[in-house]
mmCIF file of C-alpha atoms and ligand atoms in Angstrom:
data_model
loop_
_atom_site.group_PDB
_atom_site.id
_atom_site.type_symbol
_atom_site.label_atom_id
_atom_site.label_comp_id
_atom_site.label_asym_id
_atom_site.label_seq_id
_atom_site.Cartn_x
_atom_site.Cartn_y
_atom_site.Cartn_z
ATOM 1 C CA UNK A 503 -8.339 9.713 -17.312
ATOM 2 C CA UNK A 504 -5.536 11.344 -15.316
ATOM 3 C CA UNK A 505 -4.420 14.956 -15.430
ATOM 4 C CA UNK A 506 -0.716 14.342 -15.895
ATOM 5 C CA UNK A 507 0.522 17.725 -14.610
ATOM 6 C CA UNK A 508 -1.023 17.291 -11.240
ATOM 7 C CA UNK A 509 -1.698 13.628 -11.124
ATOM 8 C CA UNK A 510 -5.344 14.210 -10.247
ATOM 9 C CA UNK A 511 -7.825 12.046 -12.013
ATOM 10 C CA UNK A 512 -10.201 13.754 -14.434
ATOM 11 C CA UNK A 513 -13.523 14.967 -13.104
ATOM 12 C CA UNK A 514 -15.424 11.821 -14.035
ATOM 13 C CA UNK A 515 -12.933 9.529 -12.380
ATOM 14 C CA UNK A 516 -12.479 11.457 -9.202
ATOM 15 C CA UNK A 517 -15.314 9.858 -7.308
ATOM 16 C CA UNK A 518 -14.219 6.338 -8.323
ATOM 17 C CA UNK A 519 -10.643 7.179 -7.322
ATOM 18 C CA UNK A 520 -11.831 8.530 -3.985
ATOM 19 C CA UNK A 521 -13.896 5.387 -3.371
ATOM 20 C CA UNK A 522 -10.916 3.160 -4.173
ATOM 21 C CA UNK A 523 -8.745 5.025 -1.699
ATOM 22 C CA UNK A 524 -11.471 4.855 0.869
ATOM 23 C CA UNK A 525 -11.544 1.069 0.666
ATOM 24 C CA UNK A 526 -7.756 0.721 0.633
ATOM 25 C CA UNK A 527 -7.375 2.962 3.690
ATOM 26 C CA UNK A 528 -10.518 1.846 5.606
ATOM 27 C CA UNK A 529 -11.834 5.377 5.577
ATOM 28 C CA UNK A 530 -15.321 6.732 5.976
ATOM 29 C CA UNK A 531 -16.797 9.916 4.456
ATOM 30 C CA UNK A 532 -19.077 11.905 6.765
ATOM 31 C CA UNK A 533 -20.853 14.917 5.254
ATOM 32 C CA UNK A 534 -23.089 17.683 6.594
ATOM 33 C CA UNK A 535 -26.362 18.613 4.914
ATOM 34 C CA UNK A 536 -24.816 21.941 3.858
ATOM 35 C CA UNK A 537 -22.455 20.283 1.397
ATOM 36 C CA UNK A 538 -22.890 20.283 -2.364
ATOM 37 C CA UNK A 539 -25.400 17.637 -3.468
ATOM 38 C CA UNK A 540 -22.631 15.693 -5.276
ATOM 39 C CA UNK A 541 -20.640 15.384 -2.050
ATOM 40 C CA UNK A 542 -23.747 14.361 -0.103
ATOM 41 C CA UNK A 543 -24.319 11.606 -2.663
ATOM 42 C CA UNK A 544 -20.758 10.323 -2.200
ATOM 43 C CA UNK A 545 -20.969 10.172 1.580
ATOM 44 C CA UNK A 546 -21.250 7.041 3.704
ATOM 45 C CA UNK A 547 -23.197 9.049 6.178
ATOM 46 C CA UNK A 548 -25.021 12.474 5.837
ATOM 47 C CA UNK A 549 -26.400 14.209 8.837
ATOM 48 C CA UNK A 550 -26.801 17.234 11.129
ATOM 49 C CA UNK A 551 -24.042 18.174 13.574
ATOM 50 C CA UNK A 552 -25.358 15.878 16.309
ATOM 51 C CA UNK A 553 -25.746 12.814 14.126
ATOM 52 C CA UNK A 554 -22.312 13.383 12.608
ATOM 53 C CA UNK A 555 -20.694 13.612 16.024
ATOM 54 C CA UNK A 556 -22.469 10.405 17.084
ATOM 55 C CA UNK A 557 -21.320 8.700 13.890
ATOM 56 C CA UNK A 558 -17.711 9.826 14.413
ATOM 57 C CA UNK A 559 -17.816 8.396 17.947
ATOM 58 C CA UNK A 560 -18.889 4.975 16.870
ATOM 59 C CA UNK A 561 -17.204 4.374 13.495
ATOM 60 C CA UNK A 562 -14.705 1.558 13.234
ATOM 61 C CA UNK A 563 -12.958 3.106 10.224
ATOM 62 C CA UNK A 564 -9.345 4.089 10.641
ATOM 63 C CA UNK A 565 -9.739 7.413 8.866
ATOM 64 C CA UNK A 566 -12.636 9.836 9.092
ATOM 65 C CA UNK A 567 -12.870 12.206 6.084
ATOM 66 C CA UNK A 568 -15.100 15.028 7.392
ATOM 67 C CA UNK A 569 -16.833 17.161 4.837
ATOM 68 C CA UNK A 570 -18.212 20.015 6.782
ATOM 69 C CA UNK A 571 -16.400 22.754 8.622
ATOM 70 C CA UNK A 572 -13.335 22.603 10.821
ATOM 71 C CA UNK A 573 -15.176 22.777 14.118
ATOM 72 C CA UNK A 574 -17.080 19.652 13.131
ATOM 73 C CA UNK A 575 -13.768 17.868 12.225
ATOM 74 C CA UNK A 576 -12.476 18.924 15.662
ATOM 75 C CA UNK A 577 -15.522 17.416 17.361
ATOM 76 C CA UNK A 578 -14.979 14.161 15.438
ATOM 77 C CA UNK A 579 -11.335 14.113 16.657
ATOM 78 C CA UNK A 580 -12.301 14.808 20.259
ATOM 79 C CA UNK A 581 -14.841 11.997 20.363
ATOM 80 C CA UNK A 582 -12.550 9.636 18.399
ATOM 81 C CA UNK A 583 -9.003 10.644 19.348
ATOM 82 C CA UNK A 584 -7.561 7.330 18.116
ATOM 83 C CA UNK A 585 -8.741 8.012 14.511
ATOM 84 C CA UNK A 586 -7.088 10.129 11.786
ATOM 85 C CA UNK A 587 -9.524 12.928 10.986
ATOM 86 C CA UNK A 588 -9.031 14.590 7.603
ATOM 87 C CA UNK A 589 -10.827 17.685 6.241
ATOM 88 C CA UNK A 590 -10.750 18.880 2.664
ATOM 89 C CA UNK A 591 -9.950 22.516 3.498
ATOM 90 C CA UNK A 592 -8.589 23.999 6.765
ATOM 91 C CA UNK A 593 -10.028 27.458 5.801
ATOM 92 C CA UNK A 594 -13.533 26.107 6.299
ATOM 93 C CA UNK A 595 -14.226 28.168 9.405
ATOM 94 C CA UNK A 596 -17.485 29.373 10.849
ATOM 95 C CA UNK A 597 -18.537 32.922 11.791
ATOM 96 C CA UNK A 598 -19.911 31.652 15.140
ATOM 97 C CA UNK A 599 -16.649 29.897 16.032
ATOM 98 C CA UNK A 600 -14.428 32.685 14.682
ATOM 99 C CA UNK A 601 -16.236 35.440 16.630
ATOM 100 C CA UNK A 602 -15.864 33.731 19.924
ATOM 101 C CA UNK A 603 -12.175 33.785 20.882
ATOM 102 C CA UNK A 604 -11.416 31.586 23.901
ATOM 103 C CA UNK A 605 -9.697 34.327 25.932
ATOM 104 C CA UNK A 606 -12.686 36.666 25.522
ATOM 105 C CA UNK A 607 -15.180 33.875 26.280
ATOM 106 C CA UNK A 608 -13.187 32.977 29.385
ATOM 107 C CA UNK A 609 -13.347 36.623 30.584
ATOM 108 C CA UNK A 610 -17.078 36.641 29.859
ATOM 109 C CA UNK A 611 -17.550 33.578 31.994
ATOM 110 C CA UNK A 612 -15.506 35.180 34.784
ATOM 111 C CA UNK A 613 -17.889 38.155 34.776
ATOM 112 C CA UNK A 614 -20.800 35.800 35.533
ATOM 113 C CA UNK A 615 -19.701 33.610 38.424
ATOM 114 C CA UNK A 616 -21.998 30.709 39.412
ATOM 115 C CA UNK A 617 -23.402 30.303 35.883
ATOM 116 C CA UNK A 618 -23.539 26.952 34.002
ATOM 117 C CA UNK A 619 -21.905 27.429 30.613
ATOM 118 C CA UNK A 620 -23.809 25.866 27.722
ATOM 119 C CA UNK A 621 -22.137 26.232 24.362
ATOM 120 C CA UNK A 622 -23.477 25.473 20.917
ATOM 121 C CA UNK A 623 -21.021 22.985 19.230
ATOM 122 C CA UNK A 624 -20.303 25.670 16.615
ATOM 123 C CA UNK A 625 -17.285 26.855 18.557
ATOM 124 C CA UNK A 626 -13.575 26.133 18.796
ATOM 125 C CA UNK A 627 -12.163 23.197 20.779
ATOM 126 C CA UNK A 628 -10.805 25.819 23.318
ATOM 127 C CA UNK A 629 -14.300 27.202 23.858
ATOM 128 C CA UNK A 630 -15.651 23.723 24.221
ATOM 129 C CA UNK A 631 -13.088 23.139 26.930
ATOM 130 C CA UNK A 632 -14.297 26.165 28.818
ATOM 131 C CA UNK A 633 -17.892 24.921 28.761
ATOM 132 C CA UNK A 634 -19.913 22.788 31.223
ATOM 133 C CA UNK A 635 -21.986 21.147 28.494
ATOM 134 C CA UNK A 636 -22.435 21.460 24.781
ATOM 135 C CA UNK A 637 -25.495 21.324 22.580
ATOM 136 C CA UNK A 638 -26.604 21.289 18.948
ATOM 137 C CA UNK A 639 -29.802 22.704 17.613
ATOM 138 C CA UNK A 640 -31.282 19.198 17.711
ATOM 139 C CA UNK A 641 -30.811 18.592 21.397
ATOM 140 C CA UNK A 642 -30.530 22.168 22.799
ATOM 141 C CA UNK A 643 -33.950 22.151 24.490
ATOM 142 C CA UNK A 644 -33.237 18.827 26.256
ATOM 143 C CA UNK A 645 -29.796 20.107 27.392
ATOM 144 C CA UNK A 646 -31.175 23.353 28.841
ATOM 145 C CA UNK A 647 -33.999 21.450 30.536
ATOM 146 C CA UNK A 648 -31.416 19.176 32.138
ATOM 147 C CA UNK A 649 -29.958 22.140 34.103
ATOM 148 C CA UNK A 650 -31.731 22.844 37.445
ATOM 149 C CA UNK A 651 -34.232 25.743 37.192
ATOM 150 C CA UNK A 652 -32.437 27.762 39.828
ATOM 151 C CA UNK A 653 -29.002 27.575 38.087
ATOM 152 C CA UNK A 654 -28.254 30.622 35.931
ATOM 153 C CA UNK A 655 -26.972 29.896 32.449
ATOM 154 C CA UNK A 656 -24.483 31.459 30.062
ATOM 155 C CA UNK A 657 -25.228 30.518 26.429
ATOM 156 C CA UNK A 658 -22.764 30.979 23.621
ATOM 157 C CA UNK A 659 -21.806 31.720 20.923
ATOM 158 C CA UNK A 660 -25.146 32.054 19.032
ATOM 159 C CA UNK A 661 -27.329 34.858 20.350
ATOM 160 C CA UNK A 662 -30.187 33.974 18.052
ATOM 161 C CA UNK A 663 -30.338 30.258 18.997
ATOM 162 C CA UNK A 664 -29.935 31.416 22.633
ATOM 163 C CA UNK A 665 -32.795 33.911 22.557
ATOM 164 C CA UNK A 666 -35.042 31.470 20.712
ATOM 165 C CA UNK A 667 -34.448 28.901 23.443
ATOM 166 C CA UNK A 668 -34.763 31.435 26.323
ATOM 167 C CA UNK A 669 -38.133 32.508 24.965
ATOM 168 C CA UNK A 670 -39.442 29.003 24.201
ATOM 169 C CA UNK A 671 -38.394 27.498 27.510
ATOM 170 C CA UNK A 672 -39.107 30.641 29.608
ATOM 171 C CA UNK A 673 -35.471 30.486 30.813
ATOM 172 C CA UNK A 674 -33.529 33.765 30.679
ATOM 173 C CA UNK A 675 -29.892 33.240 29.825
ATOM 174 C CA UNK A 676 -26.824 35.458 29.544
ATOM 175 C CA UNK A 677 -25.976 35.391 25.831
ATOM 176 C CA UNK A 678 -22.716 35.755 24.009
ATOM 177 C CA UNK A 679 -23.121 38.159 21.113
ATOM 178 C CA UNK A 680 -22.414 35.948 18.143
ATOM 179 C CA UNK A 681 -24.356 34.903 15.036
ATOM 180 C CA UNK A 682 -24.144 32.824 11.879
ATOM 181 C CA UNK A 683 -23.409 35.012 8.873
ATOM 182 C CA UNK A 684 -25.599 32.910 6.598
ATOM 183 C CA UNK A 685 -28.737 32.958 8.763
ATOM 184 C CA UNK A 686 -28.139 36.560 9.771
ATOM 185 C CA UNK A 687 -28.367 37.595 6.117
ATOM 186 C CA UNK A 688 -31.797 36.243 5.295
ATOM 187 C CA UNK A 689 -33.989 39.154 4.360
ATOM 188 C CA UNK A 690 -37.391 39.348 6.000
ATOM 189 C CA UNK A 691 -38.984 41.632 3.377
ATOM 190 C CA UNK A 692 -37.847 39.339 0.517
ATOM 191 C CA UNK A 693 -39.144 36.320 2.411
ATOM 192 C CA UNK A 694 -42.567 37.989 2.806
ATOM 193 C CA UNK A 695 -42.567 38.809 -0.966
ATOM 194 C CA UNK A 696 -41.758 35.154 -1.795
ATOM 195 C CA UNK A 697 -44.555 34.041 0.543
ATOM 196 C CA UNK A 698 -46.970 36.358 -1.300
ATOM 197 C CA UNK A 699 -45.897 34.685 -4.593
ATOM 198 C CA UNK A 700 -46.414 31.188 -3.130
ATOM 199 C CA UNK A 701 -49.248 31.558 -0.584
ATOM 200 C CA UNK A 702 -49.491 27.773 -0.086
ATOM 201 C CA UNK A 703 -45.852 27.404 0.832
ATOM 202 C CA UNK A 704 -44.906 26.740 4.503
ATOM 203 C CA UNK A 705 -41.949 28.744 5.858
ATOM 204 C CA UNK A 706 -39.600 26.529 7.816
ATOM 205 C CA UNK A 707 -36.474 27.938 9.498
ATOM 206 C CA UNK A 708 -33.336 27.107 11.438
ATOM 207 C CA UNK A 709 -33.069 28.613 14.921
ATOM 208 C CA UNK A 710 -29.878 30.320 14.000
ATOM 209 C CA UNK A 711 -32.120 32.896 12.241
ATOM 210 C CA UNK A 712 -32.962 36.214 13.899
ATOM 211 C CA UNK A 713 -36.261 36.403 15.800
ATOM 212 C CA UNK A 714 -37.993 38.549 13.157
ATOM 213 C CA UNK A 715 -37.463 35.816 10.572
ATOM 214 C CA UNK A 716 -38.453 32.981 12.962
ATOM 215 C CA UNK A 717 -41.794 34.792 13.473
ATOM 216 C CA UNK A 718 -42.807 33.819 9.912
ATOM 217 C CA UNK A 719 -42.018 30.116 10.388
ATOM 218 C CA UNK A 720 -44.509 27.298 10.813
ATOM 219 C CA UNK A 721 -41.726 24.996 11.849
ATOM 220 C CA UNK A 722 -38.382 25.794 13.540
ATOM 221 C CA UNK A 723 -35.671 23.234 13.958
ATOM 222 C CA UNK A 724 -32.289 21.853 13.194
ATOM 223 C CA UNK A 725 -31.413 20.706 9.643
ATOM 224 C CA UNK A 726 -32.561 17.148 10.375
ATOM 225 C CA UNK A 727 -35.761 18.440 11.989
ATOM 226 C CA UNK A 728 -36.489 20.636 8.960
ATOM 227 C CA UNK A 729 -35.929 17.675 6.662
ATOM 228 C CA UNK A 730 -38.233 15.409 8.714
ATOM 229 C CA UNK A 731 -40.868 18.115 8.730
ATOM 230 C CA UNK A 732 -40.938 18.387 4.959
ATOM 231 C CA UNK A 733 -41.442 14.588 4.799
ATOM 232 C CA UNK A 734 -44.406 14.595 7.233
ATOM 233 C CA UNK A 735 -46.159 17.845 6.294
ATOM 234 C CA UNK A 736 -49.058 17.708 3.895
ATOM 235 C CA UNK A 737 -47.799 20.946 2.322
ATOM 236 C CA UNK A 738 -46.460 20.694 -1.214
ATOM 237 C CA UNK A 739 -44.289 23.839 -1.169
ATOM 238 C CA UNK A 740 -41.784 25.122 1.304
ATOM 239 C CA UNK A 741 -39.697 28.225 1.801
ATOM 240 C CA UNK A 742 -36.529 26.927 3.358
ATOM 241 C CA UNK A 743 -34.783 29.402 5.647
ATOM 242 C CA UNK A 744 -31.457 27.794 6.151
ATOM 243 C CA UNK A 745 -28.371 26.976 4.085
ATOM 244 C CA UNK A 746 -29.696 25.706 0.795
ATOM 245 C CA UNK A 747 -27.650 22.517 0.761
ATOM 246 C CA UNK A 748 -30.353 20.765 2.809
ATOM 247 C CA UNK A 749 -32.805 21.121 -0.098
ATOM 248 C CA UNK A 750 -30.879 18.307 -1.877
ATOM 249 C CA UNK A 751 -32.121 15.755 0.643
ATOM 250 C CA UNK A 752 -35.605 17.335 0.773
ATOM 251 C CA UNK A 753 -35.946 16.973 -2.999
ATOM 252 C CA UNK A 754 -34.621 13.364 -2.924
ATOM 253 C CA UNK A 755 -37.223 12.360 -0.364
ATOM 254 C CA UNK A 756 -40.078 14.216 -2.118
ATOM 255 C CA UNK A 757 -39.303 15.050 -5.747
ATOM 256 C CA UNK A 758 -42.952 16.065 -6.256
ATOM 257 C CA UNK A 759 -42.736 18.822 -3.655
ATOM 258 C CA UNK A 760 -41.282 22.318 -4.363
ATOM 259 C CA UNK A 761 -38.649 23.895 -2.192
ATOM 260 C CA UNK A 762 -37.756 27.618 -2.463
ATOM 261 C CA UNK A 763 -34.466 28.678 -0.921
ATOM 262 C CA UNK A 764 -35.070 31.740 1.246
ATOM 263 C CA UNK A 765 -33.575 34.900 -0.174
ATOM 264 C CA UNK A 766 -30.743 36.738 1.530
ATOM 265 C CA UNK A 767 -30.242 40.461 1.294
ATOM 266 C CA UNK A 768 -29.005 42.011 -2.001
ATOM 267 C CA UNK A 769 -25.400 41.662 -1.149
ATOM 268 C CA UNK A 770 -25.716 37.843 -1.494
ATOM 269 C CA UNK A 771 -28.631 36.028 -2.998
ATOM 270 C CA UNK A 772 -27.118 32.583 -2.533
ATOM 271 C CA UNK A 773 -28.109 31.326 0.956
ATOM 272 C CA UNK A 774 -24.948 29.168 0.865
ATOM 273 C CA UNK A 775 -22.327 29.044 3.604
ATOM 274 C CA UNK A 776 -19.014 30.277 2.074
ATOM 275 C CA UNK A 777 -17.093 27.976 4.460
ATOM 276 C CA UNK A 778 -19.100 24.793 3.897
ATOM 277 C CA UNK A 779 -18.879 25.364 0.130
ATOM 278 C CA UNK A 780 -15.020 25.510 0.128
ATOM 279 C CA UNK A 781 -15.135 21.721 0.030
ATOM 280 C CA UNK A 782 -14.958 20.116 -3.405
ATOM 281 C CA UNK A 783 -14.669 16.575 -4.676
ATOM 282 C CA UNK A 784 -11.098 17.299 -5.848
ATOM 283 C CA UNK A 785 -10.085 18.457 -2.350
ATOM 284 C CA UNK A 786 -11.789 15.403 -0.861
ATOM 285 C CA UNK A 787 -9.760 13.172 -3.181
ATOM 286 C CA UNK A 788 -6.484 14.971 -2.407
ATOM 287 C CA UNK A 789 -6.996 15.047 1.351
ATOM 288 C CA UNK A 790 -7.533 11.286 1.434
ATOM 289 C CA UNK A 791 -4.714 10.567 -1.019
ATOM 290 C CA UNK A 792 -2.194 12.709 0.879
ATOM 291 C CA UNK A 793 -3.772 12.299 4.332
ATOM 292 C CA UNK A 794 -3.670 16.041 4.884
ATOM 293 C CA UNK A 795 -4.954 18.433 6.142
ATOM 294 C CA UNK A 796 -5.352 16.470 9.277
ATOM 295 C CA UNK A 797 -7.121 17.717 12.481
ATOM 296 C CA UNK A 798 -4.607 17.652 15.342
ATOM 297 C CA UNK A 799 -5.264 19.005 18.758
ATOM 298 C CA UNK A 800 -3.182 19.065 21.979
ATOM 299 C CA UNK A 801 -3.936 16.035 24.167
ATOM 300 C CA UNK A 802 -4.914 18.014 27.259
ATOM 301 C CA UNK A 803 -7.242 20.231 25.254
ATOM 302 C CA UNK A 804 -8.986 17.143 23.833
ATOM 303 C CA UNK A 805 -9.409 15.701 27.332
ATOM 304 C CA UNK A 806 -10.958 18.918 28.593
ATOM 305 C CA UNK A 807 -13.189 19.368 25.574
ATOM 306 C CA UNK A 808 -14.372 15.797 25.709
ATOM 307 C CA UNK A 809 -16.062 16.255 29.105
ATOM 308 C CA UNK A 810 -18.837 18.670 27.984
ATOM 309 C CA UNK A 811 -19.155 16.780 24.671
ATOM 310 C CA UNK A 812 -19.567 13.452 26.378
ATOM 311 C CA UNK A 813 -22.150 14.990 28.720
ATOM 312 C CA UNK A 814 -24.056 16.174 25.635
ATOM 313 C CA UNK A 815 -23.864 12.828 23.933
ATOM 314 C CA UNK A 816 -25.051 10.983 27.051
ATOM 315 C CA UNK A 817 -28.117 13.222 27.225
ATOM 316 C CA UNK A 818 -28.899 12.967 23.479
HETATM 317 P P1 13P B 1092 -27.418 21.428 12.337
HETATM 318 O O1 13P B 1092 -27.088 20.571 11.265
HETATM 319 O O2 13P B 1092 -27.098 20.812 13.675
HETATM 320 O O3 13P B 1092 -28.789 21.973 12.357
HETATM 321 O O4 13P B 1092 -26.395 22.687 12.330
HETATM 322 C C1 13P B 1092 -26.502 23.720 11.415
HETATM 323 C C2 13P B 1092 -25.257 24.510 11.248
HETATM 324 O O5 13P B 1092 -25.170 25.628 11.190
HETATM 325 C C3 13P B 1092 -24.039 23.752 11.036
HETATM 326 O O6 13P B 1092 -23.096 24.615 10.762
HETATM 327 FE FE1 SF4 B 1093 -21.030 28.487 10.635
HETATM 328 FE FE2 SF4 B 1093 -23.309 29.471 9.722
HETATM 329 FE FE3 SF4 B 1093 -21.603 28.260 8.044
HETATM 330 FE FE4 SF4 B 1093 -22.977 26.796 9.871
HETATM 331 S S1 SF4 B 1093 -23.866 27.927 8.173
HETATM 332 S S2 SF4 B 1093 -20.755 26.660 9.367
HETATM 333 S S3 SF4 B 1093 -23.117 28.277 11.581
HETATM 334 S S4 SF4 B 1093 -21.238 30.136 9.197
#
């Protein structure tokens, strides 16, 4: 059924209409684990930020519809400049990327001459272009280890991931003062209370969490690492300290296990990323139908940002 005022198919038909357009236009839908379960189920490929970048680099589709946040769409465009990259909502930012303006990051780098600049991919294309190498939470340890011991490192923009890596690898780094608003808001006291209610549950956490939260975790890792851990662990219950979208795949893999989304502070009990959740099936349909919003970046910026991205992909 079609909504005649807007020419948008009714809710039930939207997915079918999207799939028809996808076939007609030789498009592919890539979705991050933090998307709504319905969107994850529609996707041709679901993954963490590294796997999605790798997929974007190797797809032979003409159009990439990227259901995640804008910095991920930009990464896809940089590794696949010949493709059209569409995103459902250009307002899908990221607190890490937004709080690391390129001019300030450039001044920060200038204050620390001789340092190798390692940036978490959760940053703008401009910040990527200022970096020597990029990393995701999946490959960060490998990337840091690849840098000679005597070379000082600047790590940005996530101070929590940076200090987690510095401590784990015994490698002090100069950290940019940024954080993820979702992981920053998890409430330690409420997590401890939840643990008391479910004493058999294992706490698993993303390294974007502050150190005090990570101290409670049995396993720390990227979204894909957390997912793999829940598949392998003998535990039947988990307190999941990351964006709750990942629980969709955890439940699909092990419906008999129980997953508790970690509580955030009183101001927000949702543990959902407000940017990731801007994406809807209707917006996915519209962006593919109208081929907008499209990620476009200046050619020279893409060339500069590709260097540290390619270095990361080679090492991954
Ligand atoms: P990963 O999927 O790489 O673990 O990243 C998490 C994240 O915050 C993406 O925004
Ligand atoms: Fe950015 Fe955090 Fe949202 Fe990921 S979860 S997109 S790091 S604000």
